[in-house]
Coordinates of C-alpha atoms in Angstrom, one line a residue:
Chain N
M7 CA 20.5 5.7 19.4
K8 CA 18.9 2.3 18.9
S9 CA 20.7 0.7 21.8
F10 CA 20.0 3.7 24.0
L11 CA 16.2 3.4 23.2
Q12 CA 16.4 -0.4 23.9
K13 CA 17.8 0.2 27.3
L14 CA 15.0 2.5 28.3
P15 CA 12.0 1.1 30.1
F16 CA 8.8 1.0 28.1
L17 CA 7.3 4.2 29.4
G18 CA 10.6 6.0 28.8
Q19 CA 10.6 4.7 25.1
C20 CA 7.1 6.0 24.7
I21 CA 8.0 9.4 26.0
A22 CA 11.3 9.7 24.0
L23 CA 9.6 8.7 20.8
S24 CA 6.6 11.0 21.4
F25 CA 9.1 13.9 21.9
L26 CA 10.7 13.0 18.6
L27 CA 7.3 13.0 17.0
C28 CA 6.6 16.4 18.4
V29 CA 9.8 17.9 17.1
F30 CA 9.1 16.5 13.5
A31 CA 5.5 17.7 13.7
W32 CA 6.8 21.1 14.8
L33 CA 9.4 21.2 11.9
S34 CA 6.6 20.1 9.5
L35 CA 4.5 23.2 10.5
F36 CA 7.1 25.8 9.3
T37 CA 9.9 24.4 7.1
W38 CA 10.0 24.4 3.3
S39 CA 7.5 27.0 2.8
I40 CA 7.4 29.4 -0.1
I41 CA 6.6 32.2 2.3
P42 CA 9.1 32.1 5.0
I43 CA 7.7 31.0 8.4
S44 CA 9.7 30.9 11.6
G45 CA 9.6 28.2 14.3
T46 CA 8.3 30.7 16.8
Q47 CA 5.5 31.6 14.5
A48 CA 4.5 28.0 14.2
L49 CA 4.1 27.8 17.9
S50 CA 2.3 31.2 18.2
A51 CA -0.2 30.2 15.5
L52 CA -1.2 27.3 17.7
T53 CA -1.3 29.3 21.0
S54 CA -2.6 32.7 19.8
P55 CA -3.9 32.5 16.3
N56 CA -4.2 35.8 14.3
P57 CA -6.4 35.4 11.3
N58 CA -4.7 38.4 9.6
N59 CA -1.4 36.9 9.8
I60 CA -0.5 35.1 6.5
A61 CA 1.9 32.7 8.2
H62 CA -0.7 31.8 10.8
R63 CA -3.3 31.2 8.1
I64 CA -0.9 28.9 6.2
I65 CA -0.1 27.0 9.3
L66 CA -3.7 26.6 10.5
D67 CA -5.4 26.0 7.2
L68 CA -2.7 23.9 5.4
R69 CA 0.1 22.7 7.6
L70 CA -1.8 21.7 10.8
P71 CA -4.4 19.5 9.0
R72 CA -1.5 18.0 7.0
V73 CA 0.7 17.0 10.0
L74 CA -2.3 15.7 11.9
I75 CA -3.5 13.6 9.0
A76 CA 0.1 12.4 8.3
G77 CA 0.6 11.3 11.9
T78 CA -2.8 9.6 12.2
V79 CA -2.5 7.8 8.9
G80 CA 1.0 6.6 10.0
A81 CA -0.3 5.4 13.3
C82 CA -3.2 3.6 11.7
L83 CA -1.2 1.7 9.0
A84 CA 1.6 0.7 11.4
V85 CA -0.9 -0.7 14.0
A86 CA -2.8 -2.5 11.2
G87 CA 0.4 -4.1 10.2
A88 CA 1.3 -5.1 13.8
I89 CA -2.1 -6.7 14.2
M90 CA -1.8 -8.6 10.9
Q91 CA 1.6 -9.9 11.9
G92 CA 0.2 -11.0 15.2
L93 CA -2.9 -12.6 13.7
T94 CA -1.1 -14.6 11.0
R95 CA 2.2 -15.0 12.9
N96 CA 3.8 -14.1 9.6
P97 CA 6.6 -11.5 9.7
L98 CA 5.8 -10.3 6.2
A99 CA 2.1 -9.7 6.9
S100 CA 1.1 -6.0 6.4
P101 CA -1.7 -4.1 4.5
S102 CA 0.4 -3.8 1.5
V103 CA 1.8 -7.3 1.2
L104 CA -1.4 -9.1 1.9
G105 CA -3.4 -7.2 -0.6
V106 CA -5.5 -5.0 1.6
N107 CA -4.0 -1.7 0.2
A108 CA -4.5 -2.9 -3.4
G109 CA -8.1 -4.0 -2.6
A110 CA -8.9 -0.7 -1.0
A111 CA -7.2 1.3 -3.8
L112 CA -9.4 -0.6 -6.4
G113 CA -12.5 0.1 -4.4
M114 CA -11.5 3.7 -4.2
A115 CA -10.6 4.0 -7.8
T116 CA -13.9 2.4 -8.8
V117 CA -16.0 4.9 -6.9
S118 CA -14.0 8.0 -7.8
T119 CA -14.1 7.2 -11.5
V120 CA -17.5 5.4 -11.9
A121 CA -19.4 7.2 -9.2
P122 CA -17.5 10.4 -8.1
W123 CA -20.8 12.0 -6.8
L124 CA -20.5 9.6 -3.8
G125 CA -17.9 12.0 -2.3
V126 CA -15.3 11.5 0.5
F127 CA -17.6 9.3 2.5
G128 CA -18.3 7.0 -0.4
T129 CA -14.8 6.5 -1.3
S130 CA -13.9 5.7 2.3
V131 CA -16.6 3.0 2.3
A132 CA -15.5 1.7 -1.0
A133 CA -11.9 1.5 0.3
I134 CA -13.1 -0.5 3.4
I135 CA -15.2 -2.8 1.2
G136 CA -12.4 -3.3 -1.4
G137 CA -9.9 -4.1 1.4
A138 CA -12.3 -6.5 3.1
I139 CA -12.8 -8.5 -0.1
T140 CA -9.2 -8.9 -0.9
W141 CA -8.2 -9.6 2.8
S142 CA -10.8 -12.4 2.9
L143 CA -9.6 -13.8 -0.4
V144 CA -5.9 -13.8 0.7
M145 CA -6.8 -15.4 4.0
I146 CA -8.9 -18.1 2.4
L147 CA -6.3 -18.8 -0.5
G148 CA -3.4 -18.7 2.1
T149 CA -5.4 -21.2 4.3
A150 CA -4.9 -18.8 7.2
W151 CA -8.4 -19.1 8.5
R152 CA -8.2 -22.9 9.0
G153 CA -5.1 -22.7 11.1
G154 CA -2.9 -23.2 8.2
N155 CA 0.7 -22.2 9.0
E156 CA 2.0 -22.0 5.4
H157 CA 3.7 -18.6 5.6
G158 CA 4.7 -18.6 2.0
R159 CA 1.3 -19.4 0.6
L160 CA -0.2 -16.5 2.5
V161 CA 2.4 -14.0 1.0
L162 CA 1.9 -15.6 -2.4
A163 CA -1.8 -15.2 -2.3
G164 CA -1.3 -11.6 -1.1
V165 CA 1.1 -10.8 -4.0
A166 CA -1.2 -12.4 -6.6
I167 CA -4.3 -10.7 -5.5
S168 CA -2.4 -7.3 -5.2
A169 CA -1.3 -7.7 -8.8
L170 CA -4.7 -8.5 -10.0
C171 CA -6.3 -5.4 -8.2
A172 CA -3.5 -3.1 -9.5
A173 CA -4.2 -4.3 -13.0
L174 CA -7.9 -3.6 -12.5
T175 CA -7.2 -0.2 -11.0
K176 CA -5.0 0.7 -14.0
A177 CA -7.7 -0.4 -16.4
M178 CA -10.3 1.7 -14.5
I179 CA -8.0 4.8 -14.8
M180 CA -7.6 4.3 -18.5
L181 CA -11.2 4.0 -19.1
Y182 CA -12.1 7.2 -17.2
E183 CA -9.2 9.4 -18.0
D184 CA -10.7 12.6 -16.6
Q185 CA -10.3 11.3 -13.0
A186 CA -6.9 9.8 -13.6
V187 CA -4.7 12.5 -12.0
G188 CA -6.5 12.3 -8.8
V189 CA -6.3 8.6 -8.6
M190 CA -2.7 8.4 -9.5
T191 CA -1.8 10.9 -6.8
W192 CA -3.8 8.8 -4.4
L193 CA -2.2 5.6 -5.5
A194 CA 1.3 7.0 -4.8
G195 CA 0.2 7.9 -1.2
S196 CA 0.6 11.6 -0.3
V197 CA -0.7 14.0 2.4
A198 CA 0.1 17.1 0.3
D199 CA -3.5 17.8 -0.4
A200 CA -4.7 17.0 3.1
R201 CA -7.3 19.5 4.3
W202 CA -9.5 19.8 7.4
S203 CA -12.3 18.2 5.3
D204 CA -10.2 15.0 5.2
W205 CA -9.6 15.1 8.9
Q206 CA -13.3 15.0 9.7
P207 CA -14.0 11.4 8.6
L208 CA -10.4 10.2 9.6
W209 CA -10.2 11.0 13.3
P210 CA -13.3 9.3 14.7
M211 CA -12.4 6.1 12.7
A212 CA -8.7 6.3 13.8
L213 CA -9.6 7.0 17.4
F214 CA -12.0 4.0 17.6
G215 CA -9.6 1.6 15.6
L216 CA -6.5 2.6 17.6
S217 CA -8.0 2.3 21.1
A218 CA -9.7 -1.0 20.2
A219 CA -6.5 -2.3 18.7
F220 CA -4.6 -1.7 22.0
L221 CA -7.1 -3.9 23.7
V222 CA -6.3 -7.0 21.5
G223 CA -2.6 -6.9 22.6
P224 CA -2.9 -9.5 25.3
T225 CA -4.8 -11.9 22.9
L226 CA -2.2 -11.4 20.2
N227 CA 0.4 -12.5 22.8
L228 CA -1.4 -15.8 23.2
L229 CA -1.9 -16.4 19.5
N230 CA 1.8 -16.1 19.2
L231 CA 2.1 -19.4 21.1
G232 CA 0.5 -21.3 18.3
E233 CA -3.2 -22.1 17.7
D234 CA -3.5 -25.2 19.8
S235 CA -1.9 -23.6 22.8
A236 CA -4.0 -20.4 22.3
R237 CA -7.1 -22.4 22.3
S238 CA -6.0 -24.5 25.3
L239 CA -5.6 -21.2 27.2
G240 CA -9.1 -20.2 26.4
V241 CA -8.7 -18.0 23.4
K242 CA -11.8 -18.1 21.1
L243 CA -9.9 -18.1 17.8
G244 CA -12.9 -17.5 15.4
L245 CA -14.0 -14.4 17.4
V246 CA -10.5 -13.1 17.7
R247 CA -9.8 -13.5 13.9
M248 CA -13.0 -11.6 13.2
I249 CA -12.5 -8.7 15.6
C250 CA -8.8 -8.3 14.4
S251 CA -9.9 -8.3 10.7
V252 CA -12.6 -5.7 11.3
L253 CA -10.0 -3.5 13.1
V254 CA -7.5 -3.8 10.4
L255 CA -10.1 -2.8 7.8
I256 CA -11.2 0.2 9.8
L257 CA -7.6 1.3 10.3
V258 CA -6.6 0.8 6.7
G259 CA -9.7 2.1 5.2
A260 CA -9.5 5.3 7.3
A261 CA -5.9 5.8 6.5
L262 CA -6.1 5.1 2.8
S263 CA -9.2 7.3 2.2
A264 CA -7.3 10.1 3.8
A265 CA -3.8 9.8 2.3
G266 CA -3.8 7.1 -0.3
A267 CA -1.9 3.9 -0.6
I268 CA 1.3 4.5 1.6
A269 CA 3.0 1.1 1.6
F270 CA 5.7 -0.3 3.9
V271 CA 4.6 1.5 7.1
G272 CA 2.7 -1.4 8.2
L273 CA 5.5 -3.8 7.4
L274 CA 8.4 -1.8 8.6
V275 CA 7.3 -0.2 11.9
P276 CA 6.1 -3.2 13.9
H277 CA 9.5 -4.9 13.4
I278 CA 11.3 -1.8 14.7
A279 CA 8.9 -1.8 17.7
R280 CA 9.7 -5.5 18.3
A281 CA 13.5 -4.7 18.2
L282 CA 12.9 -2.1 20.9
T283 CA 10.6 -3.9 23.3
G284 CA 10.6 -7.6 22.5
Q285 CA 7.6 -9.7 21.6
D286 CA 4.9 -8.3 24.0
Y287 CA 2.1 -6.9 21.9
R288 CA 0.7 -4.9 24.9
K289 CA 3.9 -2.7 24.4
I290 CA 4.4 -3.3 20.6
L291 CA 1.0 -1.8 19.6
P292 CA 1.5 1.6 21.5
L293 CA 5.1 1.9 20.3
T294 CA 4.1 1.0 16.8
A295 CA 1.4 3.8 16.8
I296 CA 3.9 6.4 17.9
M297 CA 6.6 5.3 15.5
G298 CA 4.2 4.9 12.5
A299 CA 3.2 8.6 13.1
T300 CA 6.7 9.7 13.4
L301 CA 7.8 7.9 10.2
V302 CA 5.0 9.4 8.0
V303 CA 5.4 12.9 9.5
L304 CA 9.2 12.7 8.8
A305 CA 8.6 11.3 5.3
D306 CA 6.2 14.2 4.6
V307 CA 8.8 16.8 5.7
V308 CA 11.4 15.0 3.5
S309 CA 9.0 14.8 0.6
R310 CA 8.8 18.6 0.5
A311 CA 12.5 19.1 0.9
I312 CA 13.7 16.9 -1.9
I313 CA 12.9 19.1 -4.9
F314 CA 11.6 22.2 -3.1
P315 CA 9.2 23.9 -4.1
M316 CA 7.8 20.7 -5.8
E317 CA 6.3 18.0 -3.8
T318 CA 7.3 14.2 -3.9
P319 CA 4.7 11.9 -2.6
A320 CA 5.5 10.8 1.0
G321 CA 4.6 7.4 0.0
A322 CA 7.4 7.3 -2.5
I323 CA 9.9 8.5 0.3
I324 CA 8.8 5.7 2.5
A325 CA 9.0 3.1 -0.2
L326 CA 12.6 4.3 -0.8
I327 CA 13.5 3.4 2.9
G328 CA 11.1 0.5 3.1
A329 CA 12.1 -1.5 0.1
P330 CA 15.7 -2.1 1.2
F331 CA 14.5 -2.9 4.7
F332 CA 12.1 -5.4 3.3
I333 CA 14.8 -7.1 1.3
Y334 CA 17.1 -7.1 4.3
M335 CA 14.3 -8.7 6.4
V336 CA 13.6 -11.4 3.9
R337 CA 17.2 -12.3 3.8
S338 CA 17.7 -12.5 7.4
K339 CA 14.6 -14.8 7.8
T340 CA 15.7 -17.1 5.2
S341 CA 19.3 -17.5 6.4
Chain P
M6 CA -16.3 -39.9 35.2
S7 CA -15.4 -36.2 34.4
L8 CA -14.2 -36.8 30.8
S9 CA -15.7 -39.3 28.4
T10 CA -16.5 -39.7 24.7
H11 CA -19.7 -41.0 23.1
N12 CA -19.6 -42.4 19.6
L13 CA -16.9 -39.9 18.9
S14 CA -15.7 -39.6 15.3
V15 CA -13.0 -37.0 14.5
G16 CA -11.0 -36.2 11.5
Y17 CA -9.7 -33.6 9.1
H18 CA -11.7 -32.5 6.1
D19 CA -13.5 -35.6 4.9
H20 CA -11.0 -38.0 6.3
V21 CA -12.2 -39.8 9.5
I22 CA -9.3 -40.6 11.8
V23 CA -11.0 -41.5 15.1
K24 CA -14.1 -43.8 14.5
Q25 CA -16.9 -44.2 16.9
V26 CA -14.9 -44.2 20.0
N27 CA -16.5 -44.7 23.4
L28 CA -14.2 -44.0 26.3
N29 CA -14.3 -43.1 29.9
I30 CA -11.2 -41.5 31.3
P31 CA -10.5 -42.9 34.6
E32 CA -10.1 -40.1 37.1
G33 CA -6.9 -39.6 39.1
K34 CA -4.7 -41.8 37.0
I35 CA -1.8 -41.5 34.6
I36 CA -3.2 -42.8 31.2
A37 CA -1.1 -43.6 28.2
L38 CA -2.4 -43.5 24.7
L39 CA -0.5 -46.0 22.6
G40 CA -0.6 -47.2 19.1
P41 CA 1.3 -47.2 15.8
N42 CA 1.8 -44.0 13.7
G43 CA -1.5 -42.7 12.2
C44 CA -3.7 -44.7 14.6
G45 CA -5.5 -41.6 15.8
K46 CA -4.1 -41.2 19.3
S47 CA -3.0 -37.5 18.9
T48 CA -6.3 -36.7 17.1
L49 CA -8.2 -38.3 20.0
L50 CA -6.1 -36.3 22.6
K51 CA -6.8 -33.1 20.6
S52 CA -10.6 -33.6 20.6
L53 CA -10.4 -34.5 24.3
A54 CA -8.6 -31.1 24.7
R55 CA -11.5 -29.5 22.6
I56 CA -9.0 -28.4 19.9
L57 CA -10.7 -30.5 17.3
K58 CA -14.5 -30.5 16.9
P59 CA -16.2 -33.9 16.5
M60 CA -17.6 -34.9 13.2
S61 CA -20.2 -36.9 15.0
G62 CA -20.7 -38.0 18.6
E63 CA -19.5 -35.9 21.4
V64 CA -16.9 -35.4 24.2
R65 CA -18.5 -34.9 27.6
W66 CA -17.3 -33.0 30.6
Q67 CA -19.4 -34.5 33.4
D68 CA -22.7 -34.4 31.8
N69 CA -22.2 -31.5 29.4
N70 CA -20.9 -31.4 25.8
L71 CA -17.3 -30.2 26.0
H72 CA -17.7 -28.1 23.0
T73 CA -20.6 -26.0 24.4
L74 CA -18.8 -25.1 27.6
P75 CA -17.2 -21.6 28.2
A76 CA -13.6 -21.4 26.8
N77 CA -12.3 -19.9 30.0
F78 CA -13.8 -22.5 32.3
L79 CA -12.2 -25.2 30.2
A80 CA -8.9 -23.5 30.2
K81 CA -8.9 -23.8 34.0
N82 CA -9.8 -27.5 33.8
L83 CA -7.9 -29.0 30.8
A84 CA -4.4 -28.0 29.8
L85 CA -2.9 -29.3 26.5
L86 CA 0.8 -29.6 25.7
P87 CA 0.7 -29.9 21.8
Q88 CA 3.1 -32.2 20.0
T89 CA 4.8 -29.3 18.1
Q90 CA 5.1 -25.7 19.3
P91 CA 6.3 -22.7 17.5
I92 CA 9.7 -21.2 18.5
P93 CA 8.7 -17.7 19.5
E94 CA 11.3 -15.0 19.1
G95 CA 11.9 -12.3 21.7
I96 CA 10.1 -14.1 24.6
S97 CA 11.9 -15.1 27.8
V98 CA 11.5 -18.4 29.5
R99 CA 9.7 -16.7 32.5
D100 CA 7.3 -14.7 30.2
L101 CA 6.3 -17.8 28.3
V102 CA 5.6 -19.7 31.5
A103 CA 3.5 -16.7 32.6
Y104 CA 1.2 -17.0 29.8
G105 CA 0.0 -20.2 31.3
R106 CA -1.7 -18.0 33.9
S107 CA -3.7 -16.2 31.5
P108 CA -7.0 -18.0 32.1
Y109 CA -6.8 -16.6 35.7
T110 CA -5.2 -13.1 35.3
G111 CA -8.2 -11.3 33.7
F112 CA -8.0 -9.4 30.6
W113 CA -4.8 -7.4 30.7
G114 CA -2.7 -10.3 31.9
R115 CA -1.4 -8.6 35.1
L116 CA 0.1 -11.3 37.4
N117 CA -0.6 -11.1 41.2
A118 CA 1.5 -12.7 44.0
E119 CA -0.3 -16.0 43.7
D120 CA 0.4 -16.2 39.9
K121 CA 4.0 -15.4 40.5
R122 CA 4.3 -18.1 43.2
I123 CA 2.8 -20.7 40.8
I124 CA 5.1 -19.6 38.0
Q125 CA 8.2 -19.9 40.3
Q126 CA 7.0 -23.3 41.5
V127 CA 6.4 -24.9 38.0
M128 CA 9.8 -23.6 36.9
Q129 CA 11.4 -25.4 39.8
E130 CA 9.4 -28.6 39.2
T131 CA 10.5 -28.6 35.6
E132 CA 14.1 -27.5 36.4
I133 CA 14.1 -24.5 34.2
I134 CA 14.6 -22.0 37.0
K135 CA 18.2 -21.4 35.8
L136 CA 16.9 -20.6 32.3
A137 CA 14.3 -18.1 33.5
D138 CA 15.8 -15.1 31.9
Q139 CA 17.0 -16.6 28.7
W140 CA 15.2 -16.4 25.4
V141 CA 13.2 -19.4 24.5
S142 CA 14.5 -19.3 21.0
E143 CA 18.0 -19.9 22.2
L144 CA 17.3 -23.1 24.2
S145 CA 17.9 -26.7 23.0
G146 CA 14.9 -28.7 21.9
G147 CA 14.8 -30.7 25.3
Q148 CA 15.0 -27.5 27.3
R149 CA 12.3 -25.9 25.3
Q150 CA 10.0 -28.9 25.7
R151 CA 10.4 -28.4 29.5
V152 CA 9.5 -24.8 29.2
W153 CA 6.4 -25.5 27.3
L154 CA 5.5 -28.1 29.9
A155 CA 5.9 -25.6 32.6
M156 CA 3.6 -23.3 30.8
T157 CA 1.0 -26.0 30.7
L158 CA 1.5 -26.8 34.4
A159 CA 1.1 -23.0 35.2
Q160 CA -2.5 -23.4 33.9
D161 CA -3.0 -25.4 37.2
T162 CA -5.7 -27.7 35.8
P163 CA -6.9 -31.0 37.3
Y164 CA -6.5 -32.6 33.7
L165 CA -3.2 -32.6 31.9
L166 CA -3.1 -33.6 28.3
L167 CA 0.3 -34.3 26.7
D168 CA 1.1 -35.1 23.2
E169 CA 4.4 -37.0 23.2
P170 CA 6.0 -35.0 25.9
T171 CA 9.2 -36.9 25.8
T172 CA 10.1 -35.9 22.2
Y173 CA 13.4 -34.1 22.0
M174 CA 14.3 -35.1 25.6
D175 CA 17.4 -37.0 26.5
L176 CA 16.9 -40.2 28.5
S177 CA 17.5 -38.7 31.9
H178 CA 15.1 -35.9 31.3
Q179 CA 12.5 -38.3 30.1
V180 CA 12.8 -40.3 33.3
E181 CA 12.6 -37.1 35.3
L182 CA 9.5 -36.1 33.3
M183 CA 7.8 -39.4 34.2
H184 CA 8.7 -39.0 37.9
L185 CA 7.3 -35.4 37.7
L186 CA 4.1 -36.7 36.2
R187 CA 3.7 -39.2 39.1
K188 CA 4.3 -36.4 41.6
L189 CA 1.6 -34.2 39.9
N190 CA -0.7 -37.2 39.8
L191 CA -0.2 -37.8 43.6
Q192 CA -1.3 -34.1 44.0
G193 CA -4.5 -35.1 42.4
K194 CA -4.1 -34.5 38.6
T195 CA -5.4 -36.9 36.0
I196 CA -2.8 -37.1 33.2
I197 CA -3.4 -38.3 29.7
T198 CA -0.3 -38.7 27.6
V199 CA 0.4 -40.0 24.1
L200 CA 3.6 -42.1 24.3
H201 CA 5.7 -44.0 21.8
D202 CA 7.8 -46.1 24.1
I203 CA 5.6 -49.0 25.3
N204 CA 7.9 -50.0 28.1
Q205 CA 8.0 -46.4 29.4
A206 CA 4.2 -46.5 29.4
A207 CA 4.0 -49.7 31.2
R208 CA 6.4 -48.7 33.8
Y209 CA 5.1 -45.2 34.6
C210 CA 1.4 -45.2 33.7
D211 CA -1.5 -46.8 35.5
H212 CA -3.9 -47.2 32.6
L213 CA -3.0 -48.0 29.0
I214 CA -5.3 -47.4 26.0
V215 CA -4.2 -49.1 22.8
M216 CA -5.4 -47.7 19.5
K217 CA -5.3 -49.1 15.9
Q218 CA -6.9 -47.6 12.8
G219 CA -9.0 -45.1 14.8
Q220 CA -10.4 -47.5 17.3
I221 CA -9.6 -48.6 20.8
I222 CA -8.4 -52.2 20.8
T223 CA -7.8 -52.7 24.4
Q224 CA -7.4 -50.8 27.6
G225 CA -6.5 -51.5 31.2
S226 CA -3.6 -52.0 33.6
P227 CA -0.2 -52.6 32.0
E228 CA -0.3 -56.2 33.1
S229 CA -3.6 -56.9 31.4
V230 CA -2.8 -54.8 28.2
L231 CA 0.8 -55.7 27.5
T232 CA 0.6 -59.1 25.9
K233 CA 2.2 -61.0 23.0
A234 CA -1.1 -61.2 21.2
M235 CA -1.7 -57.5 21.5
L236 CA 1.8 -56.6 20.2
K237 CA 1.4 -58.9 17.3
D238 CA -2.1 -57.6 16.4
V239 CA -1.4 -53.8 16.9
F240 CA 2.2 -53.3 16.1
A241 CA 2.9 -56.4 14.0
L242 CA 5.8 -57.4 16.2
D243 CA 6.9 -60.7 17.6
A244 CA 7.9 -60.0 21.1
Q245 CA 8.4 -61.6 24.5
I246 CA 7.0 -60.2 27.7
Y247 CA 9.2 -60.1 30.8
Q248 CA 8.9 -58.6 34.2
D249 CA 10.9 -55.4 34.7
P250 CA 13.5 -56.5 37.5
I251 CA 13.2 -53.2 39.3
A252 CA 9.7 -51.9 38.9
K253 CA 8.1 -55.3 38.6
T254 CA 5.9 -54.0 35.7
P255 CA 5.7 -55.9 32.4
M256 CA 8.1 -55.0 29.6
C257 CA 8.5 -56.3 26.1
V258 CA 11.5 -57.4 24.3
V259 CA 11.3 -57.6 20.5
E260 CA 12.4 -60.9 19.0

């Protein structure tokens, strides 16, 4: 299937993958429900909703926001990973490896334990601020702002800062035990509790972040040529770094406050997109968005199926696929 | 003079590498920057290419401070071939060369007929047309160097700044490169290149600039610059100067 997709022109790839996304989304609307729902009911709920029909109510109130949030979160995280890889020219860069997830998690845990009255908006802002702090720290420690090209150093900085944030987050949970379950679920990364109220703050940020991200594609292509050549071709490096960082933080902040710390999407998906389309970020970014959405929607379906009727966090399913892929990638880069 | 430096000092962190240099780049010539390792020739070239900001003094483009001019304007006037380039994966030779057109193509990078003509032309000039559809990462070091040179040429600038362009090239490609530089020079380009081979510089360049410890020791035509005293002073070499039997330019033979 991979080689079939590779042979397709770019637009064909987009259409084929979008079709796949729609199929998974449709499955996600009706499968693994305690009250049996049919595939046709899933469609009729969307086209002619009937508030007295219990299946329609489940689909519209629970399943639809869940699948929309899963897809959007997947797209945001994957695109954030692609931008980070382009910006640092580091194949291991992603929100989870470079500490943005851990920082956002810490910010989130701090607000939801110390100041829970701040609500959904407060935790989103805390996630963005936490992510911003760790991202800047990692980039400074990894010398990536000054044109340093020490890939190992950047990843080391990310791992160290992530560990520090994780320790602080755990301490926070222990100190404020009454909020612990919510934070733990959130840390595992899950869309099981996704409701329309989570969709409201997510979609405007995601819409803005994703559409702006597609516009930095051509510049990421030039960065890929090395800093000196990029500058010689007229790229304003400082400005580009600033814009890309802000975009990453918006995308990660939006995704994490809606679904928690889903790791590996940002690392995994850009590499699959690259394998399909080559090194052109004008194509990588849209493909990454579609595939990121597909991956998280699929993982969410699987997370319900594994020990039905219990739920496994979708983040755990992705880590299960992501971790071996990560090891494979590190091995193939070093050999 | 289009490009000049005024009391220019450049370096990294606190370490000053180029010290108080005043230099006018003669227009329409092939200029070689020579000197021992660590003398500051690459650093000077990078600051002429606006990659490095001065610690003090300035680089001027006509009467303006180079570092205050718009990035896209400069990208159409000064092109730099850095000493080392990354080896990008998943990029074909033609696509890499096409990136050289990005100062002209507008935001999304769509190529028009003129862009495509120039890309084709520079690939012919650098003899990489047969490699056009190969991956850059699969080429040899010398081939890759020519691909990067082609990208720099696609920028179509009146000034071309090259940092040791002959590195990784075999002798015949080195000679071809120097002939290509002359051809480009006759089309009106000013070319500033860092070179290691003094005899190559004396044979193919019009104007030599010799640096030592961050300062310019001497500059001028190969005949006036290439002397026993200079070689002794700058490179600590005892050498004899002869006339190249074919090109009639000076050449040195180390004792």
